[in-house]
Amino acid sequence: MSECSCGQATYEVSAGNHARQATVVSVPCECQGQAECECGCCDPEVCECGHQSDCPCDGQHAVWELDHRGRRVRQVPSQCVCGPDGCRLLWLVTHLPAGATRRYGVTQAEESAQIPSISGGVQVHLEDGKQADFFLGPAPFTSYVFRHGIARPYCYPVYGPGTLQVTNFAPHDHPHHKSMYVAHGEVNGHDNWSELEGHASTVNTRVEVIAQGPITGVIRSVSDWVSARGDKLLREITTIAAYDLGPEVRVMDWRIVWYAAYGGVYLGDTKEAGTISIRVAESMEENRGGRIVNAYGAVTEAECWGRRAPWVDYYGPVGKEILGIAVFDHPSNFRHPTWWHVRSYGLFTANQWGIHEFTGDWSQRGDHTLRPGEKLVFNFRVYIHRGDTQAGDVAGHYLDYAFPPKVERVED
């Protein structure tokens, strides 16, 4: 095990204007490690090769909540994770009121010490060429399926609190709606949305586990979008991070990169697209007693379809419970706040593309072109919760994601 250089440090976390119930904060690891490409290219985020992503600090630190005198109160869940932008030390902040601050101390971990977690941490089991299974402690969360012969990778099943399934897979009315996935119906004239004859496909070339531990498990997936003739259209790099924030919620972050690796890419104006797409469980559909709510308080398909909003929540009955799935559009995303292609029959997508169809005005266009070598980066959070939108504090969790607490190092 290599030496960790993070050493002793004290940080102050400021809640800012919003109460924080359970959120992850981070600081750069002083080890200065990063996820590097095997080929050493200048942009590791879009490289198709494998990554050397082990953080030299992981498992060698402990993060402690401190009292007002700087004494240790308790050790909190923490983990080092490396990405293209470097390695970061993550830890969990809970129950921090609006306007409040709290200090945390980072120390070297004892050799035999075990870092705590809320529900057992996140583990990822990779079955080469087939799927990556995420677990929160012993409980399954989801499987990212990428095996040969499917139209495009997807997450299924997806379990919410209570290990209840919250998505629908390939329903008879729309068999291409496979639980949770990435798709677009107009890419250089090719359809990578449906599974009709002649459709394009997303062909996976590599999946690797980037991290797993007390706070998060992360995979990186590299795929090519390929026409029915076999022409490569673009490269997709999707990173999925699942978090252990406790038994009442399920959280995963999607970072989706579309990279013009094979020439220019034309992304057409169409509602038949979902930069992130979900088909909610049949029992949750608005037609069957579910509810669609957006960040502005609009409800139902009639008020939310084709409208812009930072987030949308879709909740409804699952077994004897009410569960919801919210999708958060990060403020840094292209065309934020996104438009939503969300339907009473259960389709739920963030769609930055079908603007003329959403507005009914052909002069307003959602087309976009990537020049060779350009990329688009999208960040979304999927937040699965108990209860309705208010009970699940969807608005509060969006603020944790979009406007996280501030972290500053305190000099002794």
Tab-separated table of N, CA and C in Angstrom, residues 152-259:
chain	number	residue	atom	x	y	z
A	152	ARG	N	-29.229	-1.210	-26.942
A	152	ARG	CA	-28.412	-0.219	-26.223
A	152	ARG	C	-28.377	-0.616	-24.755
A	153	PRO	N	-27.320	-0.245	-24.021
A	153	PRO	CA	-27.237	-0.601	-22.597
A	153	PRO	C	-28.373	0.021	-21.789
A	154	TYR	N	-28.680	-0.609	-20.661
A	154	TYR	CA	-29.754	-0.128	-19.793
A	154	TYR	C	-29.494	-0.587	-18.365
A	155	CYS	N	-30.166	0.070	-17.420
A	155	CYS	CA	-30.177	-0.369	-16.030
A	155	CYS	C	-31.493	-1.074	-15.732
A	156	TYR	N	-31.419	-2.324	-15.342
A	156	TYR	CA	-32.604	-3.086	-14.951
A	156	TYR	C	-32.168	-4.363	-14.256
A	157	PRO	N	-32.871	-4.747	-13.197
A	157	PRO	CA	-33.918	-3.991	-12.505
A	157	PRO	C	-33.344	-2.796	-11.751
A	158	VAL	N	-34.238	-1.886	-11.336
A	158	VAL	CA	-33.865	-0.766	-10.475
A	158	VAL	C	-34.737	-0.851	-9.236
A	159	TYR	N	-34.090	-1.003	-8.091
A	159	TYR	CA	-34.824	-1.165	-6.836
A	159	TYR	C	-34.818	0.131	-6.042
A	160	GLY	N	-35.982	0.494	-5.515
A	160	GLY	CA	-36.096	1.618	-4.614
A	160	GLY	C	-36.011	1.158	-3.174
A	161	PRO	N	-36.313	2.042	-2.227
A	161	PRO	CA	-36.343	1.643	-0.820
A	161	PRO	C	-37.276	0.454	-0.610
A	162	GLY	N	-36.879	-0.434	0.284
A	162	GLY	CA	-37.681	-1.626	0.517
A	162	GLY	C	-37.468	-2.697	-0.528
A	163	THR	N	-36.454	-2.517	-1.382
A	163	THR	CA	-36.134	-3.457	-2.469
A	163	THR	C	-37.354	-3.710	-3.344
A	164	LEU	N	-38.055	-2.621	-3.685
A	164	LEU	CA	-39.209	-2.677	-4.582
A	164	LEU	C	-38.797	-2.118	-5.945
A	165	GLN	N	-39.188	-2.804	-7.021
A	165	GLN	CA	-38.816	-2.359	-8.360
A	165	GLN	C	-39.624	-1.132	-8.762
A	166	VAL	N	-38.919	-0.145	-9.321
A	166	VAL	CA	-39.577	1.118	-9.642
A	166	VAL	C	-39.568	1.426	-11.141
A	167	THR	N	-39.066	0.513	-11.974
A	167	THR	CA	-39.090	0.749	-13.415
A	167	THR	C	-39.772	-0.401	-14.138
A	168	ASN	N	-40.154	-0.127	-15.384
A	168	ASN	CA	-40.806	-1.105	-16.255
A	168	ASN	C	-39.839	-1.449	-17.392
A	169	PHE	N	-39.842	-2.698	-17.818
A	169	PHE	CA	-38.896	-3.155	-18.839
A	169	PHE	C	-39.648	-3.614	-20.077
A	170	ALA	N	-39.385	-2.948	-21.201
A	170	ALA	CA	-39.891	-3.346	-22.512
A	170	ALA	C	-41.396	-3.620	-22.502
A	171	PRO	N	-42.224	-2.644	-22.079
A	171	PRO	CA	-43.673	-2.863	-22.097
A	171	PRO	C	-44.172	-3.057	-23.530
A	172	HIS	N	-45.304	-3.738	-23.670
A	172	HIS	CA	-45.794	-4.117	-25.001
A	172	HIS	C	-46.093	-2.902	-25.868
A	173	ASP	N	-46.471	-1.758	-25.252
A	173	ASP	CA	-46.807	-0.590	-26.069
A	173	ASP	C	-45.561	0.092	-26.651
A	174	HIS	N	-44.437	0.003	-25.925
A	174	HIS	CA	-43.172	0.600	-26.380
A	174	HIS	C	-42.033	-0.328	-25.957
A	175	PRO	N	-41.743	-1.374	-26.703
A	175	PRO	CA	-40.735	-2.349	-26.268
A	175	PRO	C	-39.318	-1.795	-26.185
A	176	HIS	N	-39.073	-0.624	-26.786
A	176	HIS	CA	-37.740	-0.023	-26.690
A	176	HIS	C	-37.550	0.755	-25.390
A	177	HIS	N	-38.594	0.896	-24.588
A	177	HIS	CA	-38.475	1.554	-23.287
A	177	HIS	C	-37.958	0.538	-22.280
A	178	LYS	N	-36.658	0.473	-22.144
A	178	LYS	CA	-36.046	-0.558	-21.296
A	178	LYS	C	-35.516	0.069	-20.000
A	179	SER	N	-36.432	0.365	-19.123
A	179	SER	CA	-36.156	0.725	-17.735
A	179	SER	C	-35.456	2.067	-17.602
A	180	MET	N	-34.148	2.119	-17.819
A	180	MET	CA	-33.364	3.344	-17.652
A	180	MET	C	-32.199	3.292	-18.628
A	181	TYR	N	-32.095	4.286	-19.518
A	181	TYR	CA	-31.159	4.166	-20.643
A	181	TYR	C	-30.905	5.530	-21.272
A	182	VAL	N	-30.005	5.559	-22.275
A	182	VAL	CA	-29.631	6.768	-23.013
A	182	VAL	C	-29.944	6.532	-24.488
A	183	ALA	N	-30.618	7.491	-25.146
A	183	ALA	CA	-31.011	7.271	-26.543
A	183	ALA	C	-31.326	8.595	-27.226
A	184	HIS	N	-31.250	8.574	-28.583
A	184	HIS	CA	-31.611	9.742	-29.397
A	184	HIS	C	-32.046	9.238	-30.768
A	185	GLY	N	-33.165	9.786	-31.256
A	185	GLY	CA	-33.779	9.265	-32.470
A	185	GLY	C	-33.361	9.916	-33.775
A	186	GLU	N	-32.424	10.884	-33.743
A	186	GLU	CA	-32.024	11.580	-34.975
A	186	GLU	C	-30.559	11.944	-34.875
A	187	VAL	N	-29.684	10.993	-35.238
A	187	VAL	CA	-28.242	11.184	-35.149
A	187	VAL	C	-27.642	10.923	-36.530
A	188	ASN	N	-27.251	11.985	-37.195
A	188	ASN	CA	-26.751	11.875	-38.578
A	188	ASN	C	-27.739	11.100	-39.454
A	189	GLY	N	-29.026	11.342	-39.200
A	189	GLY	CA	-30.068	10.687	-39.990
A	189	GLY	C	-30.420	9.284	-39.538
A	190	HIS	N	-29.867	8.815	-38.429
A	190	HIS	CA	-30.114	7.457	-37.944
A	190	HIS	C	-30.893	7.490	-36.633
A	191	ASP	N	-31.680	6.441	-36.405
A	191	ASP	CA	-32.583	6.339	-35.268
A	191	ASP	C	-31.962	5.453	-34.185
A	192	ASN	N	-31.437	6.067	-33.128
A	192	ASN	CA	-30.939	5.296	-31.993
A	192	ASN	C	-31.854	5.486	-30.786
A	193	TRP	N	-33.155	5.480	-31.070
A	193	TRP	CA	-34.191	5.586	-30.038
A	193	TRP	C	-35.081	4.349	-30.030
A	194	SER	N	-35.584	3.976	-31.193
A	194	SER	CA	-36.517	2.848	-31.288
A	194	SER	C	-35.763	1.554	-31.560
A	195	GLU	N	-36.541	0.495	-31.754
A	195	GLU	CA	-35.972	-0.777	-32.203
A	195	GLU	C	-36.678	-1.242	-33.482
A	196	LEU	N	-37.142	-0.259	-34.270
A	196	LEU	CA	-37.750	-0.564	-35.560
A	196	LEU	C	-36.673	-1.016	-36.544
A	197	GLU	N	-37.104	-1.646	-37.614
A	197	GLU	CA	-36.156	-2.140	-38.611
A	197	GLU	C	-35.245	-1.007	-39.093
A	198	GLY	N	-33.952	-1.278	-39.136
A	198	GLY	CA	-32.984	-0.292	-39.589
A	198	GLY	C	-32.498	0.657	-38.514
A	199	HIS	N	-32.860	0.401	-37.248
A	199	HIS	CA	-32.447	1.317	-36.178
A	199	HIS	C	-30.943	1.226	-35.913
A	200	ALA	N	-30.393	2.305	-35.396
A	200	ALA	CA	-29.001	2.298	-34.936
A	200	ALA	C	-28.927	1.648	-33.566
A	201	SER	N	-27.703	1.384	-33.108
A	201	SER	CA	-27.496	0.711	-31.832
A	201	SER	C	-26.348	1.362	-31.077
A	202	THR	N	-26.340	1.142	-29.769
A	202	THR	CA	-25.222	1.537	-28.923
A	202	THR	C	-24.467	0.269	-28.552
A	203	VAL	N	-23.272	0.128	-29.078
A	203	VAL	CA	-22.482	-1.099	-28.931
A	203	VAL	C	-21.378	-0.860	-27.912
A	204	ASN	N	-21.462	-1.545	-26.796
A	204	ASN	CA	-20.484	-1.346	-25.736
A	204	ASN	C	-19.130	-1.945	-26.102
A	205	THR	N	-18.072	-1.243	-25.761
A	205	THR	CA	-16.711	-1.736	-26.005
A	205	THR	C	-15.926	-1.970	-24.724
A	206	ARG	N	-16.349	-1.356	-23.615
A	206	ARG	CA	-15.604	-1.528	-22.366
A	206	ARG	C	-16.438	-1.047	-21.186
A	207	VAL	N	-16.414	-1.797	-20.097
A	207	VAL	CA	-16.942	-1.352	-18.809
A	207	VAL	C	-15.910	-1.681	-17.749
A	208	GLU	N	-15.644	-0.739	-16.878
A	208	GLU	CA	-14.698	-0.988	-15.794
A	208	GLU	C	-15.231	-0.388	-14.502
A	209	VAL	N	-14.870	-1.008	-13.399
A	209	VAL	CA	-15.227	-0.508	-12.077
A	209	VAL	C	-14.169	0.500	-11.656
A	210	ILE	N	-14.600	1.733	-11.412
A	210	ILE	CA	-13.684	2.809	-11.042
A	210	ILE	C	-13.502	2.873	-9.531
A	211	ALA	N	-14.579	2.605	-8.775
A	211	ALA	CA	-14.497	2.707	-7.319
A	211	ALA	C	-15.615	1.899	-6.691
A	212	GLN	N	-15.397	1.460	-5.468
A	212	GLN	CA	-16.437	0.886	-4.628
A	212	GLN	C	-15.982	1.026	-3.189
A	213	GLY	N	-16.945	1.295	-2.292
A	213	GLY	CA	-16.533	1.521	-0.916
A	213	GLY	C	-17.663	2.026	-0.047
A	214	PRO	N	-17.329	2.689	1.089
A	214	PRO	CA	-18.339	3.081	2.077
A	214	PRO	C	-19.363	4.083	1.581
A	215	ILE	N	-19.008	4.901	0.576
A	215	ILE	CA	-19.920	5.943	0.102
A	215	ILE	C	-20.461	5.654	-1.286
A	216	THR	N	-19.607	5.210	-2.208
A	216	THR	CA	-20.039	5.127	-3.602
A	216	THR	C	-19.398	3.955	-4.321
A	217	GLY	N	-20.101	3.488	-5.340
A	217	GLY	CA	-19.555	2.556	-6.316
A	217	GLY	C	-19.719	3.171	-7.686
A	218	VAL	N	-18.668	3.111	-8.513
A	218	VAL	CA	-18.645	3.846	-9.782
A	218	VAL	C	-18.190	2.932	-10.907
A	219	ILE	N	-18.907	2.994	-12.032
A	219	ILE	CA	-18.450	2.321	-13.247
A	219	ILE	C	-18.293	3.337	-14.364
A	220	ARG	N	-17.434	2.989	-15.322
A	220	ARG	CA	-17.247	3.786	-16.535
A	220	ARG	C	-17.500	2.880	-17.729
A	221	SER	N	-18.425	3.299	-18.600
A	221	SER	CA	-18.807	2.511	-19.766
A	221	SER	C	-18.474	3.287	-21.036
A	222	VAL	N	-17.817	2.621	-21.976
A	222	VAL	CA	-17.481	3.222	-23.278
A	222	VAL	C	-18.226	2.445	-24.356
A	223	SER	N	-18.936	3.168	-25.224
A	223	SER	CA	-19.724	2.536	-26.284
A	223	SER	C	-19.624	3.354	-27.555
A	224	ASP	N	-19.882	2.702	-28.677
A	224	ASP	CA	-20.023	3.379	-29.965
A	224	ASP	C	-21.472	3.345	-30.405
A	225	TRP	N	-21.961	4.480	-30.916
A	225	TRP	CA	-23.255	4.500	-31.585
A	225	TRP	C	-23.015	4.123	-33.039
A	226	VAL	N	-23.703	3.086	-33.498
A	226	VAL	CA	-23.406	2.476	-34.794
A	226	VAL	C	-24.699	2.359	-35.603
A	227	SER	N	-24.638	2.745	-36.877
A	227	SER	CA	-25.809	2.644	-37.752
A	227	SER	C	-26.076	1.183	-38.100
A	228	ALA	N	-27.237	0.930	-38.706
A	228	ALA	CA	-27.572	-0.428	-39.122
A	228	ALA	C	-26.578	-0.962	-40.148
A	229	ARG	N	-25.909	-0.056	-40.871
A	229	ARG	CA	-24.895	-0.460	-41.853
A	229	ARG	C	-23.519	-0.700	-41.219
A	230	GLY	N	-23.397	-0.354	-39.937
A	230	GLY	CA	-22.124	-0.531	-39.262
A	230	GLY	C	-21.264	0.711	-39.197
A	231	ASP	N	-21.781	1.862	-39.641
A	231	ASP	CA	-21.019	3.110	-39.568
A	231	ASP	C	-21.020	3.641	-38.134
A	232	LYS	N	-19.850	4.024	-37.633
A	232	LYS	CA	-19.760	4.593	-36.295
A	232	LYS	C	-20.181	6.058	-36.332
A	233	LEU	N	-21.116	6.423	-35.437
A	233	LEU	CA	-21.695	7.763	-35.436
A	233	LEU	C	-21.053	8.659	-34.373
A	234	LEU	N	-20.915	8.147	-33.167
A	234	LEU	CA	-20.284	8.897	-32.088
A	234	LEU	C	-19.837	7.918	-31.010
A	235	ARG	N	-19.025	8.422	-30.084
A	235	ARG	CA	-18.620	7.625	-28.931
A	235	ARG	C	-19.354	8.155	-27.702
A	236	GLU	N	-19.919	7.233	-26.920
A	236	GLU	CA	-20.576	7.593	-25.660
A	236	GLU	C	-19.740	7.064	-24.504
A	237	ILE	N	-19.458	7.939	-23.544
A	237	ILE	CA	-18.785	7.543	-22.313
A	237	ILE	C	-19.738	7.885	-21.169
A	238	THR	N	-20.249	6.864	-20.508
A	238	THR	CA	-21.191	7.059	-19.412
A	238	THR	C	-20.578	6.569	-18.114
A	239	THR	N	-20.572	7.438	-17.124
A	239	THR	CA	-20.105	7.088	-15.786
A	239	THR	C	-21.306	7.096	-14.852
A	240	ILE	N	-21.503	6.000	-14.131
A	240	ILE	CA	-22.619	5.878	-13.193
A	240	ILE	C	-22.043	5.677	-11.798
A	241	ALA	N	-22.468	6.540	-10.877
A	241	ALA	CA	-22.041	6.447	-9.479
A	241	ALA	C	-23.271	6.248	-8.612
A	242	ALA	N	-23.323	5.140	-7.884
A	242	ALA	CA	-24.396	4.878	-6.922
A	242	ALA	C	-23.884	5.211	-5.530
A	243	TYR	N	-24.780	5.744	-4.679
A	243	TYR	CA	-24.375	6.214	-3.358
A	243	TYR	C	-25.136	5.490	-2.250
A	244	ASP	N	-24.447	5.342	-1.116
A	244	ASP	CA	-25.077	4.841	0.098
A	244	ASP	C	-25.383	6.032	0.989
A	245	LEU	N	-26.631	6.512	0.917
A	245	LEU	CA	-27.078	7.642	1.737
A	245	LEU	C	-28.127	7.216	2.751
A	246	GLY	N	-28.286	5.912	2.947
A	246	GLY	CA	-29.240	5.420	3.934
A	246	GLY	C	-30.359	4.626	3.305
A	247	PRO	N	-31.130	3.898	4.120
A	247	PRO	CA	-32.129	2.957	3.605
A	247	PRO	C	-33.372	3.587	2.996
A	248	GLU	N	-33.618	4.869	3.248
A	248	GLU	CA	-34.860	5.486	2.777
A	248	GLU	C	-34.764	6.056	1.370
A	249	VAL	N	-33.563	6.094	0.800
A	249	VAL	CA	-33.392	6.674	-0.533
A	249	VAL	C	-32.439	5.806	-1.341
A	250	ARG	N	-32.501	5.991	-2.658
A	250	ARG	CA	-31.524	5.420	-3.586
A	250	ARG	C	-31.099	6.556	-4.508
A	251	VAL	N	-29.784	6.712	-4.689
A	251	VAL	CA	-29.268	7.827	-5.468
A	251	VAL	C	-28.212	7.319	-6.429
A	252	MET	N	-28.304	7.748	-7.693
A	252	MET	CA	-27.232	7.488	-8.646
A	252	MET	C	-27.017	8.708	-9.526
A	253	ASP	N	-25.765	8.998	-9.803
A	253	ASP	CA	-25.389	10.092	-10.702
A	253	ASP	C	-24.965	9.510	-12.044
A	254	TRP	N	-25.469	10.118	-13.111
A	254	TRP	CA	-25.091	9.748	-14.481
A	254	TRP	C	-24.316	10.915	-15.085
A	255	ARG	N	-23.119	10.638	-15.583
A	255	ARG	CA	-22.342	11.598	-16.367
A	255	ARG	C	-22.223	11.011	-17.765
A	256	ILE	N	-22.842	11.665	-18.731
A	256	ILE	CA	-22.959	11.147	-20.094
A	256	ILE	C	-22.198	12.081	-21.020
A	257	VAL	N	-21.228	11.526	-21.730
A	257	VAL	CA	-20.423	12.306	-22.668
A	257	VAL	C	-20.675	11.784	-24.072
A	258	TRP	N	-21.075	12.666	-24.970
A	258	TRP	CA	-21.187	12.339	-26.400
A	258	TRP	C	-20.021	13.019	-27.108
A	259	TYR	N	-19.180	12.187	-27.719
A	259	TYR	CA	-17.922	12.653	-28.284
A	259	TYR	C	-17.889	12.357	-29.782
